[in-house]
PDB file of C-alpha atoms in Angstrom:
ATOM      1  CA  UNK Z 490     102.538  95.729  91.050  1.00 97.00           C
ATOM      2  CA  UNK Z 491     101.121  94.040  94.119  1.00 98.00           C
ATOM      3  CA  UNK Z 492      97.428  94.337  94.954  1.00 98.00           C
ATOM      4  CA  UNK Z 493      96.315  94.514  98.582  1.00 98.00           C
ATOM      5  CA  UNK Z 494      92.756  94.775  99.876  1.00 98.00           C
ATOM      6  CA  UNK Z 495      92.176  97.376 102.594  1.00 98.00           C
ATOM      7  CA  UNK Z 496      89.623  95.937 104.998  1.00 98.00           C
ATOM      8  CA  UNK Z 497      88.892  94.457 108.392  1.00 98.00           C
ATOM      9  CA  UNK Z 498      86.080  92.314 106.995  1.00 97.00           C
ATOM     10  CA  UNK Z 499      87.120  88.665 106.890  1.00 98.00           C
ATOM     11  CA  UNK Z 500      84.503  87.785 104.280  1.00 98.00           C
ATOM     12  CA  UNK Z 501      85.822  90.456 101.935  1.00 98.00           C
ATOM     13  CA  UNK Z 502      89.301  88.999 102.330  1.00 98.00           C
ATOM     14  CA  UNK Z 503      87.938  85.521 101.635  1.00 98.00           C
ATOM     15  CA  UNK Z 504      86.276  86.655  98.393  1.00 98.00           C
ATOM     16  CA  UNK Z 505      89.327  88.601  97.189  1.00 98.00           C
ATOM     17  CA  UNK Z 506      91.623  85.662  97.985  1.00 98.00           C
ATOM     18  CA  UNK Z 507      89.451  83.350  95.869  1.00 98.00           C
ATOM     19  CA  UNK Z 508      90.293  85.432  92.777  1.00 98.00           C
ATOM     20  CA  UNK Z 509      93.922  84.341  93.067  1.00 97.00           C
ATOM     21  CA  UNK Z 510      95.406  87.811  92.555  1.00 97.00           C
ATOM     22  CA  UNK Z 511      95.601  89.038  96.168  1.00 98.00           C
ATOM     23  CA  UNK Z 512      99.086  89.765  97.513  1.00 98.00           C
ATOM     24  CA  UNK Z 513      98.232  91.077 100.954  1.00 98.00           C
ATOM     25  CA  UNK Z 514      95.852  92.917 103.269  1.00 98.00           C
ATOM     26  CA  UNK Z 515      96.040  96.237 105.071  1.00 98.00           C
ATOM     27  CA  UNK Z 516      93.965  97.035 108.139  1.00 98.00           C
ATOM     28  CA  UNK Z 517      93.722 100.054 110.409  1.00 97.00           C
ATOM     29  CA  UNK Z 518      91.990 100.794 113.732  1.00 96.00           C
ATOM     30  CA  UNK Z 519      88.872 102.132 111.985  1.00 96.00           C
ATOM     31  CA  UNK Z 520      88.494  99.053 109.770  1.00 97.00           C
ATOM     32  CA  UNK Z 521      89.042  96.692 112.693  1.00 96.00           C
ATOM     33  CA  UNK Z 522      86.470  98.587 114.776  1.00 96.00           C
ATOM     34  CA  UNK Z 523      83.939  98.309 111.917  1.00 95.00           C
ATOM     35  CA  UNK Z 524      84.417  94.542 111.774  1.00 93.00           C
ATOM     36  CA  UNK Z 525      82.909  94.111 115.234  1.00 93.00           C
ATOM     37  CA  UNK Z 526      85.437  91.375 115.989  1.00 94.00           C
ATOM     38  CA  UNK Z 527      88.525  91.178 118.199  1.00 96.00           C
ATOM     39  CA  UNK Z 528      91.764  92.594 116.800  1.00 97.00           C
ATOM     40  CA  UNK Z 529      93.951  89.508 117.181  1.00 98.00           C
ATOM     41  CA  UNK Z 530      91.129  87.192 116.127  1.00 97.00           C
ATOM     42  CA  UNK Z 531      90.534  89.165 112.939  1.00 98.00           C
ATOM     43  CA  UNK Z 532      94.193  89.504 111.988  1.00 98.00           C
ATOM     44  CA  UNK Z 533      94.913  85.812 112.508  1.00 98.00           C
ATOM     45  CA  UNK Z 534      91.900  84.819 110.393  1.00 98.00           C
ATOM     46  CA  UNK Z 535      93.137  87.102 107.611  1.00 98.00           C
ATOM     47  CA  UNK Z 536      96.580  85.486 107.836  1.00 98.00           C
ATOM     48  CA  UNK Z 537      94.907  82.097 107.458  1.00 98.00           C
ATOM     49  CA  UNK Z 538      92.982  83.218 104.362  1.00 98.00           C
ATOM     50  CA  UNK Z 539      96.057  84.761 102.698  1.00 98.00           C
ATOM     51  CA  UNK Z 540      98.819  82.353 103.777  1.00 97.00           C
ATOM     52  CA  UNK Z 541     101.467  83.819 101.473  1.00 96.00           C
ATOM     53  CA  UNK Z 542     100.401  87.446 101.868  1.00 98.00           C
ATOM     54  CA  UNK Z 543     101.723  90.375 103.860  1.00 98.00           C
ATOM     55  CA  UNK Z 544      99.187  91.461 106.488  1.00 98.00           C
ATOM     56  CA  UNK Z 545      99.487  94.935 108.009  1.00 98.00           C
ATOM     57  CA  UNK Z 546      98.241  95.411 111.578  1.00 98.00           C
ATOM     58  CA  UNK Z 547      98.566  98.786 113.286  1.00 98.00           C
ATOM     59  CA  UNK Z 548      99.715  99.942 116.713  1.00 98.00           C
ATOM     60  CA  UNK Z 549      97.408 102.414 118.464  1.00 98.00           C
ATOM     61  CA  UNK Z 550      99.684 103.972 121.115  1.00 98.00           C
ATOM     62  CA  UNK Z 551     101.376 107.291 120.339  1.00 98.00           C
ATOM     63  CA  UNK Z 552     104.359 107.250 122.705  1.00 98.00           C
ATOM     64  CA  UNK Z 553     107.461 105.223 121.895  1.00 98.00           C
ATOM     65  CA  UNK Z 554     107.526 102.812 124.842  1.00 98.00           C
ATOM     66  CA  UNK Z 555     103.898 101.746 124.473  1.00 98.00           C
ATOM     67  CA  UNK Z 556     104.178 101.620 120.689  1.00 98.00           C
ATOM     68  CA  UNK Z 557     107.145  99.265 120.992  1.00 98.00           C
ATOM     69  CA  UNK Z 558     105.277  96.971 123.391  1.00 98.00           C
ATOM     70  CA  UNK Z 559     102.291  96.835 121.047  1.00 98.00           C
ATOM     71  CA  UNK Z 560     104.482  96.289 118.000  1.00 98.00           C
ATOM     72  CA  UNK Z 561     106.310  93.335 119.549  1.00 98.00           C
ATOM     73  CA  UNK Z 562     103.006  91.812 120.651  1.00 98.00           C
ATOM     74  CA  UNK Z 563     101.442  92.180 117.198  1.00 98.00           C
ATOM     75  CA  UNK Z 564     104.577  90.812 115.521  1.00 98.00           C
ATOM     76  CA  UNK Z 565     104.461  87.711 117.745  1.00 98.00           C
ATOM     77  CA  UNK Z 566     101.034  86.654 116.433  1.00 98.00           C
ATOM     78  CA  UNK Z 567     102.086  85.421 112.978  1.00 98.00           C
ATOM     79  CA  UNK Z 568     105.208  85.532 110.742  1.00 98.00           C
ATOM     80  CA  UNK Z 569     103.284  87.225 107.895  1.00 98.00           C
ATOM     81  CA  UNK Z 570     102.294  90.247 109.966  1.00 98.00           C
ATOM     82  CA  UNK Z 571     103.736  93.641 109.047  1.00 98.00           C
ATOM     83  CA  UNK Z 572     103.606  96.138 111.907  1.00 98.00           C
ATOM     84  CA  UNK Z 573     101.858  99.314 110.780  1.00 98.00           C
ATOM     85  CA  UNK Z 574     103.120 102.541 112.357  1.00 98.00           C
ATOM     86  CA  UNK Z 575     101.896 106.153 111.946  1.00 98.00           C
ATOM     87  CA  UNK Z 576     104.324 108.718 110.558  1.00 98.00           C
ATOM     88  CA  UNK Z 577     104.957 110.685 113.740  1.00 98.00           C
ATOM     89  CA  UNK Z 578     108.245 111.303 115.585  1.00 98.00           C
ATOM     90  CA  UNK Z 579     108.061 108.244 117.883  1.00 98.00           C
ATOM     91  CA  UNK Z 580     106.790 106.280 114.876  1.00 98.00           C
ATOM     92  CA  UNK Z 581     109.970 106.962 112.911  1.00 98.00           C
ATOM     93  CA  UNK Z 582     112.015 105.896 115.919  1.00 98.00           C
ATOM     94  CA  UNK Z 583     109.890 102.748 116.257  1.00 98.00           C
ATOM     95  CA  UNK Z 584     110.340 101.810 112.591  1.00 98.00           C
ATOM     96  CA  UNK Z 585     114.139 102.128 112.959  1.00 98.00           C
ATOM     97  CA  UNK Z 586     114.052  99.986 116.117  1.00 98.00           C
ATOM     98  CA  UNK Z 587     111.904  97.309 114.476  1.00 98.00           C
ATOM     99  CA  UNK Z 588     114.016  97.354 111.315  1.00 98.00           C
ATOM    100  CA  UNK Z 589     117.102  96.666 113.430  1.00 98.00           C
ATOM    101  CA  UNK Z 590     115.223  93.656 114.824  1.00 98.00           C
ATOM    102  CA  UNK Z 591     114.403  92.520 111.245  1.00 98.00           C
ATOM    103  CA  UNK Z 592     110.679  93.108 111.786  1.00 98.00           C
ATOM    104  CA  UNK Z 593     108.738  94.308 108.727  1.00 98.00           C
ATOM    105  CA  UNK Z 594     106.983  97.651 109.028  1.00 98.00           C
ATOM    106  CA  UNK Z 595     104.409  99.714 107.161  1.00 98.00           C
ATOM    107  CA  UNK Z 596     104.723 103.449 107.769  1.00 98.00           C
ATOM    108  CA  UNK Z 597     101.230 104.866 107.355  1.00 98.00           C
ATOM    109  CA  UNK Z 598      99.645 108.305 107.012  1.00 98.00           C
ATOM    110  CA  UNK Z 599     102.416 109.538 104.726  1.00 98.00           C
ATOM    111  CA  UNK Z 600     101.394 112.520 102.593  1.00 98.00           C
ATOM    112  CA  UNK Z 601     104.636 114.206 101.529  1.00 97.00           C
ATOM    113  CA  UNK Z 602     108.058 113.328 100.080  1.00 97.00           C
ATOM    114  CA  UNK Z 603     109.745 114.618 103.234  1.00 98.00           C
ATOM    115  CA  UNK Z 604     107.753 112.127 105.332  1.00 98.00           C
ATOM    116  CA  UNK Z 605     108.561 109.440 102.775  1.00 98.00           C
ATOM    117  CA  UNK Z 606     112.266 110.239 103.087  1.00 98.00           C
ATOM    118  CA  UNK Z 607     112.186 109.814 106.869  1.00 98.00           C
ATOM    119  CA  UNK Z 608     110.302 106.515 106.529  1.00 98.00           C
ATOM    120  CA  UNK Z 609     112.771 105.196 103.962  1.00 98.00           C
ATOM    121  CA  UNK Z 610     115.815 106.206 106.020  1.00 98.00           C
ATOM    122  CA  UNK Z 611     114.296 104.481 109.066  1.00 98.00           C
ATOM    123  CA  UNK Z 612     114.011 101.305 106.981  1.00 98.00           C
ATOM    124  CA  UNK Z 613     110.252 101.002 106.510  1.00 98.00           C
ATOM    125  CA  UNK Z 614     109.315  97.947 104.461  1.00 98.00           C
ATOM    126  CA  UNK Z 615     106.307  99.800 103.041  1.00 98.00           C
ATOM    127  CA  UNK Z 616     105.656 103.529 102.791  1.00 98.00           C
ATOM    128  CA  UNK Z 617     101.881 104.046 102.707  1.00 98.00           C
ATOM    129  CA  UNK Z 618     101.308 107.194 100.682  1.00 98.00           C
ATOM    130  CA  UNK Z 619      97.670 108.351 100.968  1.00 97.00           C
ATOM    131  CA  UNK Z 620      96.127 109.840  97.818  1.00 97.00           C
ATOM    132  CA  UNK Z 621      92.341 110.036  98.255  1.00 95.00           C
ATOM    133  CA  UNK Z 622      92.501 112.249 101.320  1.00 93.00           C
ATOM    134  CA  UNK Z 623      94.738 114.687  99.438  1.00 94.00           C
ATOM    135  CA  UNK Z 624      92.346 114.722  96.481  1.00 93.00           C
ATOM    136  CA  UNK Z 625      89.571 115.521  98.972  1.00 93.00           C
ATOM    137  CA  UNK Z 626      91.207 118.883  99.725  1.00 94.00           C
ATOM    138  CA  UNK Z 627      91.487 119.740  96.018  1.00 93.00           C
ATOM    139  CA  UNK Z 628      95.103 118.696  95.583  1.00 93.00           C
ATOM    140  CA  UNK Z 629      96.662 115.853  93.572  1.00 95.00           C
ATOM    141  CA  UNK Z 630      97.632 112.946  95.821  1.00 95.00           C
ATOM    142  CA  UNK Z 631      99.524 111.139  93.053  1.00 97.00           C
ATOM    143  CA  UNK Z 632     102.182 113.870  92.871  1.00 97.00           C
ATOM    144  CA  UNK Z 633     103.742 112.728  96.145  1.00 97.00           C
ATOM    145  CA  UNK Z 634     103.546 109.090  95.006  1.00 98.00           C
ATOM    146  CA  UNK Z 635     105.603 109.866  91.911  1.00 98.00           C
ATOM    147  CA  UNK Z 636     108.108 111.868  93.939  1.00 98.00           C
ATOM    148  CA  UNK Z 637     108.534 109.168  96.581  1.00 98.00           C
ATOM    149  CA  UNK Z 638     108.898 106.421  93.954  1.00 98.00           C
ATOM    150  CA  UNK Z 639     111.574 108.543  92.264  1.00 98.00           C
ATOM    151  CA  UNK Z 640     113.331 109.101  95.594  1.00 98.00           C
ATOM    152  CA  UNK Z 641     113.366 105.376  96.399  1.00 98.00           C
ATOM    153  CA  UNK Z 642     114.705 104.537  92.934  1.00 98.00           C
ATOM    154  CA  UNK Z 643     117.302 107.332  92.871  1.00 98.00           C
ATOM    155  CA  UNK Z 644     118.831 106.573  96.248  1.00 98.00           C
ATOM    156  CA  UNK Z 645     118.374 102.813  96.289  1.00 98.00           C
ATOM    157  CA  UNK Z 646     116.180 102.630  99.376  1.00 98.00           C
ATOM    158  CA  UNK Z 647     114.754  99.175 100.073  1.00 97.00           C
ATOM    159  CA  UNK Z 648     111.296 100.531 100.946  1.00 98.00           C
ATOM    160  CA  UNK Z 649     108.315  99.786  98.711  1.00 98.00           C
ATOM    161  CA  UNK Z 650     105.846 102.560  97.915  1.00 98.00           C
ATOM    162  CA  UNK Z 651     102.286 101.544  98.783  1.00 98.00           C
ATOM    163  CA  UNK Z 652      99.466 103.705  97.447  1.00 98.00           C
ATOM    164  CA  UNK Z 653      96.700 103.962 100.039  1.00 98.00           C
ATOM    165  CA  UNK Z 654      93.393 105.813 100.383  1.00 97.00           C
ATOM    166  CA  UNK Z 655      92.444 104.574  96.917  1.00 98.00           C
ATOM    167  CA  UNK Z 656      88.996 105.877  95.992  1.00 97.00           C
ATOM    168  CA  UNK Z 657      88.415 104.566  92.450  1.00 97.00           C
ATOM    169  CA  UNK Z 658      89.971 102.363  89.739  1.00 98.00           C
ATOM    170  CA  UNK Z 659      91.734 105.343  88.155  1.00 97.00           C
ATOM    171  CA  UNK Z 660      93.876 105.643  91.278  1.00 98.00           C
ATOM    172  CA  UNK Z 661      95.046 102.073  90.637  1.00 98.00           C
ATOM    173  CA  UNK Z 662      95.944 102.889  87.026  1.00 98.00           C
ATOM    174  CA  UNK Z 663      97.738 106.044  88.148  1.00 98.00           C
ATOM    175  CA  UNK Z 664      99.663 103.980  90.702  1.00 98.00           C
ATOM    176  CA  UNK Z 665     100.890 101.793  87.837  1.00 98.00           C
ATOM    177  CA  UNK Z 666     101.901 104.847  85.824  1.00 98.00           C
ATOM    178  CA  UNK Z 667     103.783 106.269  88.812  1.00 98.00           C
ATOM    179  CA  UNK Z 668     105.755 103.049  89.292  1.00 98.00           C
ATOM    180  CA  UNK Z 669     104.341 102.301  92.743  1.00 98.00           C
ATOM    181  CA  UNK Z 670     105.095  98.848  94.116  1.00 98.00           C
ATOM    182  CA  UNK Z 671     101.690  98.235  95.724  1.00 98.00           C
ATOM    183  CA  UNK Z 672      98.146  99.620  95.688  1.00 98.00           C
ATOM    184  CA  UNK Z 673      95.790  98.828  98.545  1.00 98.00           C
ATOM    185  CA  UNK Z 674      92.086  99.412  98.076  1.00 98.00           C
ATOM    186  CA  UNK Z 675      88.635  98.689  99.509  1.00 98.00           C
ATOM    187  CA  UNK Z 676      87.086  95.443  98.301  1.00 98.00           C
ATOM    188  CA  UNK Z 677      84.477  97.307  96.213  1.00 98.00           C
ATOM    189  CA  UNK Z 678      87.241  99.095  94.288  1.00 98.00           C
ATOM    190  CA  UNK Z 679      89.093  95.841  93.632  1.00 98.00           C
ATOM    191  CA  UNK Z 680      85.860  94.319  92.304  1.00 98.00           C
ATOM    192  CA  UNK Z 681      85.456  97.299  89.951  1.00 98.00           C
ATOM    193  CA  UNK Z 682      88.777  96.471  88.259  1.00 98.00           C
ATOM    194  CA  UNK Z 683      87.014  93.619  86.461  1.00 97.00           C
ATOM    195  CA  UNK Z 684      84.420  95.891  84.913  1.00 96.00           C
ATOM    196  CA  UNK Z 685      84.273  97.363  81.414  1.00 97.00           C
ATOM    197  CA  UNK Z 686      81.066  97.978  79.448  1.00 97.00           C
ATOM    198  CA  UNK Z 687      82.562  96.524  76.256  1.00 98.00           C
ATOM    199  CA  UNK Z 688      83.413  93.300  78.096  1.00 98.00           C
ATOM    200  CA  UNK Z 689      79.784  92.995  79.224  1.00 97.00           C
ATOM    201  CA  UNK Z 690      78.457  93.804  75.766  1.00 98.00           C
ATOM    202  CA  UNK Z 691      80.857  91.417  74.062  1.00 98.00           C
ATOM    203  CA  UNK Z 692      80.008  88.551  76.386  1.00 97.00           C
ATOM    204  CA  UNK Z 693      76.276  89.114  75.902  1.00 98.00           C
ATOM    205  CA  UNK Z 694      76.743  88.965  72.118  1.00 97.00           C
ATOM    206  CA  UNK Z 695      78.951  85.844  72.212  1.00 98.00           C
ATOM    207  CA  UNK Z 696      76.481  83.934  74.400  1.00 97.00           C
ATOM    208  CA  UNK Z 697      73.466  85.013  72.340  1.00 98.00           C
ATOM    209  CA  UNK Z 698      75.116  83.814  69.113  1.00 98.00           C
ATOM    210  CA  UNK Z 699      76.163  80.546  70.764  1.00 96.00           C
ATOM    211  CA  UNK Z 700      72.695  79.820  72.104  1.00 96.00           C
ATOM    212  CA  UNK Z 701      70.981  80.790  68.854  1.00 97.00           C
ATOM    213  CA  UNK Z 702      73.167  78.256  67.038  1.00 96.00           C
ATOM    214  CA  UNK Z 703      72.167  75.544  69.512  1.00 95.00           C
ATOM    215  CA  UNK Z 704      75.801  74.668  70.242  1.00 96.00           C
ATOM    216  CA  UNK Z 705      77.129  72.773  73.261  1.00 96.00           C
ATOM    217  CA  UNK Z 706      80.606  72.039  74.611  1.00 97.00           C
ATOM    218  CA  UNK Z 707      79.534  68.612  75.835  1.00 96.00           C
ATOM    219  CA  UNK Z 708      78.069  65.851  73.566  1.00 92.00           C
ATOM    220  CA  UNK Z 709      74.276  65.899  73.476  1.00 84.00           C
TER     221      UNK Z 709
END
């Protein structure tokens, strides 16, 4: 499963890239606005930091003609950019148009299998299925993930299921269990994947025993 970081903060991308396990980056208008930097400037810097990654950058118009203009502009910035499109009627049309032009797309704000079906039929490269926001209204966001993964597998769609709105490490584990292709998460959640109390306790014990014995890797 691929791991993406969901951020508009260049320094967070830099740190995650240094770990050597980062496959891509997702952004959205809110994250870009929080960064305090220009949209194109930020996206191009992220592309530089993750040269082999897939970088999602989102259109902000909501009518087809303007969405298409924005999508073509964003696509022109860098070959690694994936155009992110909301799951609305003109968005489905836009994804089909971009797919016909062999431009990668990320259909975002997907919450149901029916939306996932439309995205897959339009040819979306990624289907961003949000889970945290569904959990927030006392439902189970992972149900739709499992159903959309099953749909993609059953009918042989080329789309990859991307789990978004990840709120904690358990969502990442559940994404694995559901067979999702990608999980995108805030930097703080990705950093939490390293953590386990037994790892910390074990390392403390190993180092204490080593130091008590007066050992050294290098000749004294």
